[in-house]
Coordinates of C-alpha atoms and ligand atoms in Angstrom, one line a residue:
M138 CA 50.6 91.3 77.5
E139 CA 52.9 88.4 77.7
F140 CA 51.0 87.1 74.7
F141 CA 52.6 89.8 72.4
S142 CA 56.1 89.3 73.5
R143 CA 58.6 89.3 70.7
K144 CA 58.8 85.9 70.8
K145 CA 55.5 84.8 70.6
T146 CA 54.2 87.4 67.8
P147 CA 54.9 85.5 64.8
L148 CA 53.2 82.3 66.0
F149 CA 50.5 84.7 67.0
F150 CA 50.2 86.0 63.5
V151 CA 50.1 82.5 61.8
I152 CA 47.4 81.4 64.0
M153 CA 45.4 84.7 63.1
L154 CA 45.9 84.2 59.5
A155 CA 45.0 80.6 59.7
T156 CA 41.9 81.5 61.4
L157 CA 41.1 84.3 59.1
T158 CA 41.4 82.1 56.1
T159 CA 39.5 79.3 57.5
L160 CA 36.4 82.1 58.2
A161 CA 37.1 83.4 54.5
L162 CA 36.6 79.9 53.1
G163 CA 33.2 79.7 55.0
Q164 CA 34.3 76.9 57.0
T165 CA 32.7 75.6 60.1
R166 CA 34.9 74.2 63.0
V167 CA 34.7 71.9 66.2
G168 CA 35.0 74.0 69.3
F169 CA 33.5 77.3 67.8
Y170 CA 31.9 78.0 71.2
Q171 CA 34.6 76.8 73.3
T172 CA 34.7 80.4 74.8
S173 CA 31.4 82.1 73.9
C174 CA 29.1 79.5 75.1
P175 CA 31.2 76.4 76.6
R176 CA 27.8 74.5 77.6
V177 CA 26.2 74.6 74.3
E178 CA 26.5 70.7 73.6
T179 CA 25.2 70.1 77.0
I180 CA 22.4 72.5 77.0
V181 CA 21.4 70.9 73.2
Q182 CA 21.8 67.2 74.4
S183 CA 19.8 67.7 77.6
A184 CA 16.9 68.9 75.4
V185 CA 17.0 66.2 73.0
A186 CA 17.4 63.7 75.8
A187 CA 14.2 65.1 77.2
A188 CA 12.3 65.0 74.3
N189 CA 13.4 61.5 73.7
R190 CA 11.8 60.8 77.4
A191 CA 8.7 62.4 76.5
N192 CA 8.3 60.7 72.9
P193 CA 11.4 58.1 71.2
G194 CA 9.4 58.9 68.1
V195 CA 10.4 62.3 67.6
P196 CA 13.9 62.9 67.7
P197 CA 14.7 60.6 64.5
G198 CA 12.4 63.8 63.2
L199 CA 15.9 66.1 63.7
V200 CA 17.8 63.9 61.6
R201 CA 15.4 64.4 58.9
M202 CA 15.3 68.2 59.4
F203 CA 19.1 68.7 59.3
F204 CA 19.0 66.9 55.9
H205 CA 16.0 68.9 54.6
D206 CA 17.8 72.5 56.1
C207 CA 21.1 71.5 54.5
F208 CA 19.7 71.0 51.2
V209 CA 17.6 74.1 50.7
N210 CA 19.8 77.5 51.0
G211 CA 22.4 75.2 52.8
C212 CA 22.6 74.6 56.6
D213 CA 21.2 77.8 57.9
A214 CA 18.0 77.0 59.7
S215 CA 15.9 78.1 56.8
V216 CA 13.4 75.3 57.4
L217 CA 12.7 76.8 60.9
I218 CA 11.3 80.2 59.8
T219 CA 7.2 80.1 60.4
G220 CA 4.9 82.3 58.3
S221 CA 3.2 82.2 55.1
G222 CA 5.5 80.9 52.0
S223 CA 8.5 79.8 53.9
E224 CA 10.3 76.4 53.3
R225 CA 8.3 74.9 56.5
T226 CA 5.1 75.3 54.7
A227 CA 6.1 73.5 51.7
P228 CA 4.6 70.1 51.0
P229 CA 8.1 68.2 51.3
N230 CA 8.3 69.5 54.9
S231 CA 4.8 69.0 56.2
L232 CA 5.7 66.1 58.2
L233 CA 8.7 67.5 59.9
R234 CA 8.9 67.0 63.4
G235 CA 10.7 68.0 66.6
F236 CA 10.7 71.9 65.9
E237 CA 9.7 72.2 69.6
I238 CA 13.0 70.7 70.6
I239 CA 15.3 73.3 68.8
D240 CA 13.1 76.0 70.2
A241 CA 13.4 74.5 73.9
A242 CA 17.1 74.3 73.6
K243 CA 17.4 78.0 71.7
T244 CA 15.3 79.3 74.9
Q245 CA 18.0 77.9 77.3
L246 CA 20.8 78.9 75.2
E247 CA 19.6 82.5 75.0
T248 CA 19.4 82.6 78.9
A249 CA 23.3 81.1 79.0
C250 CA 24.9 82.7 76.3
P251 CA 22.5 85.1 74.8
G252 CA 23.1 86.2 71.1
V253 CA 25.8 83.7 70.3
V254 CA 24.4 80.1 69.1
S255 CA 23.0 79.8 65.8
C256 CA 20.0 77.9 65.2
A257 CA 21.7 76.3 62.5
D258 CA 24.2 74.8 64.8
I259 CA 21.4 73.8 67.4
L260 CA 20.2 71.9 64.5
A261 CA 23.4 70.3 63.7
I262 CA 24.1 69.1 67.3
A263 CA 20.6 68.0 67.9
A264 CA 20.6 66.0 64.9
R265 CA 24.0 64.2 65.8
D266 CA 22.6 63.7 69.5
S267 CA 19.1 61.9 68.1
V268 CA 21.4 59.5 66.5
L269 CA 23.4 58.7 69.4
L270 CA 20.5 58.1 71.5
A271 CA 19.7 55.4 69.1
G272 CA 22.8 53.9 70.1
G273 CA 25.3 51.9 68.3
I274 CA 27.6 55.2 67.3
A275 CA 30.6 56.4 68.6
R276 CA 30.0 59.9 69.3
W277 CA 31.2 62.5 66.2
Q278 CA 32.4 66.0 66.3
V279 CA 30.3 68.7 64.8
P280 CA 32.0 71.5 63.4
L281 CA 30.1 74.9 64.5
G282 CA 30.3 78.3 63.4
R283 CA 26.8 78.4 61.0
R284 CA 25.1 81.6 61.0
D285 CA 21.2 81.7 60.1
G286 CA 19.9 82.5 56.7
L287 CA 17.8 85.4 55.8
V288 CA 15.6 83.5 53.6
S289 CA 13.4 81.0 53.3
R290 CA 10.8 80.3 50.3
A291 CA 8.6 77.4 50.1
A292 CA 9.5 77.2 46.1
D293 CA 12.9 76.7 46.8
T294 CA 12.0 72.9 48.2
A295 CA 11.6 71.4 45.0
N296 CA 15.5 70.2 44.8
L297 CA 14.7 68.0 47.7
P298 CA 14.9 64.4 47.2
A299 CA 11.3 62.6 46.9
F300 CA 10.1 59.6 47.9
N301 CA 9.6 58.2 44.5
D302 CA 12.8 59.6 42.6
P303 CA 14.7 57.2 40.6
V304 CA 18.2 56.4 41.5
D305 CA 19.9 58.9 39.0
V306 CA 17.6 61.7 40.3
Q307 CA 18.7 60.9 43.7
I308 CA 22.5 60.8 42.6
R309 CA 21.9 64.2 40.8
K310 CA 20.2 65.8 43.6
F311 CA 23.0 64.8 46.2
S312 CA 25.8 65.6 43.5
D313 CA 24.4 69.1 42.8
K314 CA 25.2 69.7 46.6
G315 CA 28.5 68.4 46.3
L316 CA 27.6 64.9 47.9
S317 CA 28.8 61.7 46.3
T318 CA 26.9 58.5 45.5
Q319 CA 28.6 57.1 48.6
D320 CA 27.2 59.7 50.7
L321 CA 23.7 59.6 49.1
V322 CA 23.5 55.7 50.2
T323 CA 25.4 56.4 53.7
L324 CA 23.1 59.1 54.6
S325 CA 19.8 57.3 53.1
G326 CA 21.1 54.7 56.3
A327 CA 19.4 57.2 58.6
H328 CA 16.3 55.4 57.7
T329 CA 17.6 53.0 60.2
L330 CA 15.7 55.2 62.4
G331 CA 12.2 56.7 62.3
T332 CA 9.1 56.2 60.7
A333 CA 7.2 57.3 57.4
A334 CA 3.4 58.2 56.7
C335 CA 1.4 55.7 54.8
A336 CA 0.3 58.4 52.5
L337 CA 3.9 58.4 51.2
F338 CA 4.3 54.8 50.4
S339 CA 0.8 53.1 49.9
Y340 CA 0.8 53.7 46.3
R341 CA 3.4 50.7 45.9
L342 CA 0.7 48.4 47.7
Y343 CA -2.3 47.9 45.8
N344 CA -2.2 49.5 42.3
F345 CA 1.6 50.3 41.8
N346 CA 2.3 52.2 38.1
N347 CA -1.5 51.0 37.2
T348 CA -0.5 47.4 37.3
N349 CA -3.5 46.9 39.7
G350 CA -1.0 45.1 41.9
P351 CA 1.8 46.0 44.1
D352 CA 5.6 47.1 43.6
P353 CA 7.2 43.6 42.4
S354 CA 10.1 44.8 44.3
I355 CA 8.3 44.3 47.9
D356 CA 9.2 40.9 49.6
T357 CA 6.0 39.0 49.1
T358 CA 6.3 37.9 53.0
F359 CA 6.4 41.6 53.8
L360 CA 3.6 43.0 51.5
P361 CA 0.8 41.8 54.1
T362 CA 2.3 43.6 56.6
L363 CA 2.4 46.8 54.9
R364 CA -0.8 46.6 53.8
N365 CA -2.3 45.7 57.3
L366 CA -0.6 48.9 58.4
C367 CA -1.8 50.9 55.5
P368 CA -5.1 49.8 54.2
N369 CA -6.3 50.5 50.9
G370 CA -7.9 54.0 51.2
G371 CA -7.2 54.0 54.9
D372 CA -5.6 56.8 57.3
G373 CA -2.7 58.2 55.4
S374 CA -1.1 59.6 58.5
T375 CA -0.6 56.2 60.4
R376 CA 3.3 55.9 60.6
V377 CA 5.1 52.7 59.7
A378 CA 8.9 52.0 60.7
L379 CA 11.3 52.6 58.1
D380 CA 13.7 49.9 59.3
N381 CA 11.4 47.0 59.9
G382 CA 12.8 44.8 63.2
S383 CA 15.3 47.2 64.1
E384 CA 13.6 50.7 64.0
N385 CA 14.9 51.9 67.4
R386 CA 18.3 51.0 66.6
F387 CA 21.3 52.8 64.7
D388 CA 22.6 49.7 62.8
T389 CA 22.9 48.3 59.3
S390 CA 20.1 46.4 59.2
Y391 CA 18.3 48.9 57.1
F392 CA 20.4 47.8 54.5
G393 CA 19.9 44.2 55.1
N394 CA 16.1 45.2 54.4
L395 CA 16.9 46.5 51.1
R396 CA 18.4 43.2 50.2
S397 CA 15.1 41.5 51.3
G398 CA 12.7 43.8 49.6
R399 CA 11.8 45.2 52.9
G400 CA 12.4 48.8 52.2
V401 CA 9.1 50.8 52.9
L402 CA 9.8 53.8 50.5
E403 CA 10.3 53.5 46.8
S404 CA 13.4 55.6 47.0
D405 CA 15.2 53.1 49.4
Q406 CA 14.4 49.8 47.4
V407 CA 15.5 51.2 44.2
L408 CA 19.0 51.6 45.9
W409 CA 19.0 47.8 45.9
G410 CA 17.8 47.7 42.2
N411 CA 20.7 49.9 40.8
P412 CA 24.0 48.3 40.6
T413 CA 26.1 51.2 41.8
T414 CA 24.3 52.0 44.9
R415 CA 23.5 48.6 45.6
T416 CA 27.4 47.9 46.0
F417 CA 27.8 50.5 48.7
A418 CA 24.9 48.8 50.5
Q419 CA 26.9 45.5 50.1
R420 CA 29.9 47.0 51.5
F421 CA 28.1 48.0 54.6
L422 CA 26.6 44.8 55.1
G423 CA 29.9 43.0 54.8
V424 CA 29.2 41.0 51.5
R425 CA 32.6 38.8 50.4
G426 CA 34.7 39.9 48.0
L427 CA 33.8 43.4 48.2
V428 CA 36.1 46.0 50.3
G429 CA 34.1 46.8 53.8
L430 CA 32.5 50.0 55.0
T431 CA 32.0 50.5 58.4
F432 CA 28.5 52.4 58.7
N433 CA 29.1 54.4 61.8
V434 CA 32.2 55.6 61.0
E435 CA 31.2 56.6 56.9
F436 CA 27.9 57.7 58.7
A437 CA 29.5 60.5 60.7
R438 CA 31.8 61.7 57.9
S439 CA 29.0 62.2 55.5
M440 CA 26.9 64.0 58.2
V441 CA 29.8 66.5 58.5
R442 CA 30.0 66.8 55.0
M443 CA 26.1 67.5 54.7
G444 CA 26.6 69.6 57.5
N445 CA 29.0 72.2 55.2
I446 CA 26.6 72.4 52.7
E447 CA 26.8 76.1 51.5
V448 CA 27.2 77.2 55.1
K449 CA 27.2 80.7 55.6
T450 CA 29.9 82.2 58.4
G451 CA 31.7 85.2 59.7
T452 CA 29.6 88.1 59.0
Q453 CA 27.0 86.6 56.9
G454 CA 23.4 86.1 57.9
E455 CA 22.8 86.8 61.7
I456 CA 22.2 84.8 65.0
R457 CA 18.3 84.4 65.2
R458 CA 17.1 85.2 68.7
V459 CA 13.9 82.9 68.2
C460 CA 14.6 79.8 65.9
S461 CA 11.3 80.2 64.0
A462 CA 11.6 84.0 63.2
F463 CA 14.5 86.3 61.6
N464 CA 15.4 88.7 63.8
Ligands
LIG131 C1 17.1 60.7 48.6 C2 17.0 60.7 49.8 C3 15.9 60.9 50.8 C4 14.6 60.8 50.5 C5 13.8 60.5 49.1 C6 13.9 60.4 51.9 C7 12.8 60.8 52.2 C8 12.0 60.3 53.1 C9 10.5 60.3 53.3 C10 9.6 60.3 52.4 C11 10.5 59.9 54.7 C12 9.1 59.8 55.5 C13 8.5 61.3 56.2 C14 7.2 61.0 56.7 O1 6.4 60.5 56.5 O2 7.2 61.7 58.2 C15 11.7 60.0 55.4 C16 12.0 59.8 56.7 C17 13.1 60.1 57.4 N1 14.5 60.4 56.7 FE1 14.7 60.4 54.8 N2 15.0 60.6 52.6 C18 16.1 60.8 51.9 C19 17.1 60.8 52.7 C20 17.3 61.4 54.1 C21 18.5 61.7 54.5 C22 19.8 62.1 53.9 C23 18.6 61.7 56.2 C24 19.4 62.0 57.1 C25 20.6 62.3 57.0 C26 17.1 61.1 56.3 C27 16.6 60.7 57.5 C28 15.2 60.6 57.9 C29 14.7 60.1 58.8 C30 15.6 60.3 60.2 C31 13.4 60.0 58.8 C32 12.3 59.9 59.8 C33 11.6 60.7 60.2 C34 10.7 60.5 61.5 O3 10.7 59.7 61.8 O4 10.1 61.5 61.7 N3 16.5 60.7 55.1 N4 12.5 60.3 54.8
LIG132 C1 5.8 51.6 34.6 O1 5.0 51.3 34.0 C2 5.6 52.0 32.8 C3 4.9 51.4 31.4 O2 4.5 49.9 31.4 C4 7.1 51.3 32.6 O3 7.8 51.5 31.4 C5 7.9 51.6 33.5 O4 9.0 51.1 33.6 C6 7.2 50.9 34.7 N1 8.1 51.7 36.0 C7 8.3 51.2 37.1 C8 9.0 51.7 38.4 O5 7.9 49.9 37.5
LIG133 C1 7.7 44.0 60.8 O1 7.4 43.0 60.2 C2 6.7 41.8 60.5 C3 6.5 40.9 59.5 O2 7.3 40.8 58.5 C4 5.6 42.3 61.3 O3 5.0 41.0 61.8 C5 5.8 43.3 62.4 O4 4.6 43.8 62.9 C6 6.8 44.8 61.7 N1 7.0 45.4 62.8 C7 6.6 46.8 62.7 C8 7.1 47.7 63.7 O5 6.3 47.4 61.5

């Protein structure tokens, strides 16, 4: 009862008002589960670490999954729903990896604190932890409090950026979600990790744009490597590192590769071809005469911004019992 003493009451109401205002604005916050599920971050982190020990190729898939979740109906775990016609069945999501990691974390969380932690928040934490595992980045705080969505439609994935989108289309798709051109370049830097299937870029290697030759923006010393990994008419599911030479390290070498014509996806390489996006890449590389940007710092900021796209909070949506199905 001490808490309600006359002296403390005004402060109490100020705090209540601030909290209610935050909820009304649909915002997330650091420490959301501090009392309701204090072990949430430890549990998610151990699930991601276990998956990494089993197959270090998979956790980068969670970073991409988070991006695909946030861009379609907001960060609400709509990408995790299985069944006919769900987002997960749409072509842009066909190669997503790591669903079993989210399910494993959810199972443990339902034991530790049943019905409390949303799948959308599990994915947000797991994406951050996947970056941490690749080293080279200070741990950033993930604002939480997302609720799980009640809608998941394959058709809604049309607004996801595609591997062959020109820069202006990429910029528009990000700006439609309230993200800047700097966010676009920064977040594309996630391609310092992970791999891409030959099927998504081998058109650049042999008969690009009906020229009967390769995409001229590919470094001629890198071309034989890519052709070797992805033979013409070969297995489209073979996976190739997006950041050649530094594929397991979270660093700026991805931007250096773009400068050298060693981007794997067309959507990556064109970021160097456009003066506006190139300038951001150069700032990460510390090019003289430009104001530098620190990749680790900017990446964390942009991830937090992306993680707030159209979030559901308060009483919106639900807390799923199983991440792959609505309650
Ligand atoms: C213009 C924007 C983007 C485009 C067109 C794009 C496209 C792609 C494509 C085509 C792949 C290969 C998928 C596969 O073959 O499995 C890929 C992989 C990946 N993307 Fe992006 N991406 C974009 C932005 C982002 C963003 C914003 C993030 C996260 C912040 C991200 C994180 C990743 C990661 C980590 C991988 C590797 C996945 C794995 O190894 O399973 N991408 N991306
Ligand atoms: C593809 O070819 C067309 C017609 O020759 C040309 O206008 C266009 O710029 C080319 N696109 C790329 C990406 O090179
Ligand atoms: C990176 O490229 C070099 C040659 O440019 C090649 O020898 C090497 O196999 C490539 N590494 C990966 C993981 O693709």
